[in-house]
Amino acid sequence: ALLTIWVIYRSTEDHPGKYVLRGHDVAFTGDLTARDEHTLHDSLASARLAPAESGLSRVPRYKDDDPRIVECWV
């Protein structure tokens, strides 16, 4: 993977009421592949801890993003 983008989702179909932090690997071709592993959180603050402590930067969601996406970290 060229880059991993960490995405925080809110209340996905498989985890209603939770925040989900999942990595997405971006290939040289531009293809995006979601990782199987993820972490579940009760709050947005909790979901932000790992990427923030790793020195990543928060990117706000775009208006055209899936509405379950809260933000991304790169």
PDB file of C-alpha atoms in Angstrom:
ATOM      1  CA  ALA A   1       0.000   0.000   0.000  1.00  0.00           C
ATOM      2  CA  LEU A   2       1.161   3.470  -0.816  1.00  0.00           C
ATOM      3  CA  LEU A   3      -0.850   5.045   1.987  1.00  0.00           C
ATOM      4  CA  THR A   4      -3.253   4.005   4.718  1.00  0.00           C
ATOM      5  CA  ILE A   5      -6.202   6.275   5.413  1.00  0.00           C
ATOM      6  CA  TRP A   6      -7.900   5.727   8.766  1.00  0.00           C
ATOM      7  CA  VAL A   7     -11.632   6.403   8.613  1.00  0.00           C
ATOM      8  CA  ILE A   8     -13.941   6.963  11.561  1.00  0.00           C
ATOM      9  CA  TYR A   9     -17.510   5.876  10.870  1.00  0.00           C
ATOM     10  CA  ARG A  10     -20.544   6.455  13.063  1.00  0.00           C
ATOM     11  CA  SER A  11     -23.275   3.857  13.492  1.00  0.00           C
ATOM     12  CA  THR A  12     -22.563   1.463  10.626  1.00  0.00           C
ATOM     13  CA  GLU A  13     -25.037  -1.284   9.742  1.00  0.00           C
ATOM     14  CA  ASP A  14     -22.936  -3.925  11.488  1.00  0.00           C
ATOM     15  CA  HIS A  15     -22.164  -1.736  14.540  1.00  0.00           C
ATOM     16  CA  PRO A  16     -25.149   0.547  15.228  1.00  0.00           C
ATOM     17  CA  GLY A  17     -24.565   3.201  17.869  1.00  0.00           C
ATOM     18  CA  LYS A  18     -20.779   2.753  17.814  1.00  0.00           C
ATOM     19  CA  TYR A  19     -17.855   4.585  16.260  1.00  0.00           C
ATOM     20  CA  VAL A  20     -15.734   2.353  14.026  1.00  0.00           C
ATOM     21  CA  LEU A  21     -12.079   3.057  13.184  1.00  0.00           C
ATOM     22  CA  ARG A  22     -10.974   1.175  10.047  1.00  0.00           C
ATOM     23  CA  GLY A  23      -7.900   1.453   7.872  1.00  0.00           C
ATOM     24  CA  HIS A  24      -8.170   1.694   4.088  1.00  0.00           C
ATOM     25  CA  ASP A  25      -5.076   0.958   2.029  1.00  0.00           C
ATOM     26  CA  VAL A  26      -4.513   3.040  -1.102  1.00  0.00           C
ATOM     27  CA  ALA A  27      -2.518   1.271  -3.835  1.00  0.00           C
ATOM     28  CA  PHE A  28      -0.255   2.872  -6.449  1.00  0.00           C
ATOM     29  CA  THR A  29      -3.129   2.403  -8.918  1.00  0.00           C
ATOM     30  CA  GLY A  30      -5.450   4.469  -6.732  1.00  0.00           C
ATOM     31  CA  ASP A  31      -7.521   1.438  -5.697  1.00  0.00           C
ATOM     32  CA  LEU A  32      -8.833   1.595  -2.132  1.00  0.00           C
ATOM     33  CA  THR A  33      -9.096  -1.580  -0.036  1.00  0.00           C
ATOM     34  CA  ALA A  34     -10.719  -1.656   3.403  1.00  0.00           C
ATOM     35  CA  ARG A  35      -8.889  -3.669   6.039  1.00  0.00           C
ATOM     36  CA  ASP A  36     -10.819  -6.408   7.821  1.00  0.00           C
ATOM     37  CA  GLU A  37      -9.594  -5.412  11.265  1.00  0.00           C
ATOM     38  CA  HIS A  38     -11.236  -2.477  12.995  1.00  0.00           C
ATOM     39  CA  THR A  39     -11.786  -1.094  16.471  1.00  0.00           C
ATOM     40  CA  LEU A  40     -15.088  -0.167  18.099  1.00  0.00           C
ATOM     41  CA  HIS A  41     -15.596   2.865  20.318  1.00  0.00           C
ATOM     42  CA  ASP A  42     -18.421   4.364  22.364  1.00  0.00           C
ATOM     43  CA  SER A  43     -17.341   7.945  21.664  1.00  0.00           C
ATOM     44  CA  LEU A  44     -15.704   9.986  18.937  1.00  0.00           C
ATOM     45  CA  ALA A  45     -12.990  11.064  21.390  1.00  0.00           C
ATOM     46  CA  SER A  46     -12.080   7.424  21.993  1.00  0.00           C
ATOM     47  CA  ALA A  47     -11.977   6.643  18.249  1.00  0.00           C
ATOM     48  CA  ARG A  48      -9.631   9.587  17.684  1.00  0.00           C
ATOM     49  CA  LEU A  49      -7.033   8.490  20.262  1.00  0.00           C
ATOM     50  CA  ALA A  50      -5.029   5.958  18.229  1.00  0.00           C
ATOM     51  CA  PRO A  51      -4.616   8.014  15.055  1.00  0.00           C
ATOM     52  CA  ALA A  52      -3.937  11.214  16.993  1.00  0.00           C
ATOM     53  CA  GLU A  53      -1.338   9.532  19.200  1.00  0.00           C
ATOM     54  CA  SER A  54       0.314   8.095  16.064  1.00  0.00           C
ATOM     55  CA  GLY A  55       0.924  11.636  14.796  1.00  0.00           C
ATOM     56  CA  LEU A  56      -1.629  11.486  11.995  1.00  0.00           C
ATOM     57  CA  SER A  57      -3.599  14.524  10.835  1.00  0.00           C
ATOM     58  CA  ARG A  58      -7.384  14.795  10.823  1.00  0.00           C
ATOM     59  CA  VAL A  59      -9.156  15.463   7.538  1.00  0.00           C
ATOM     60  CA  PRO A  60     -12.807  16.549   7.794  1.00  0.00           C
ATOM     61  CA  ARG A  61     -15.401  14.710   5.760  1.00  0.00           C
ATOM     62  CA  TYR A  62     -16.359  15.951   2.328  1.00  0.00           C
ATOM     63  CA  LYS A  63     -19.984  16.815   1.628  1.00  0.00           C
ATOM     64  CA  ASP A  64     -20.222  13.937  -0.877  1.00  0.00           C
ATOM     65  CA  ASP A  65     -18.824  11.305   1.534  1.00  0.00           C
ATOM     66  CA  ASP A  66     -21.004   8.510   2.834  1.00  0.00           C
ATOM     67  CA  PRO A  67     -23.025  10.083   5.666  1.00  0.00           C
ATOM     68  CA  ARG A  68     -21.644   7.510   8.126  1.00  0.00           C
ATOM     69  CA  ILE A  69     -18.106   8.883   7.655  1.00  0.00           C
ATOM     70  CA  VAL A  70     -17.222  11.307  10.442  1.00  0.00           C
ATOM     71  CA  GLU A  71     -13.636  12.076   9.433  1.00  0.00           C
ATOM     72  CA  CYS A  72     -10.411  10.575   8.114  1.00  0.00           C
ATOM     73  CA  TRP A  73      -6.835  10.554   9.408  1.00  0.00           C
ATOM     74  CA  VAL A  74      -3.700  10.460   7.261  1.00  0.00           C
TER      75      VAL A  74
END
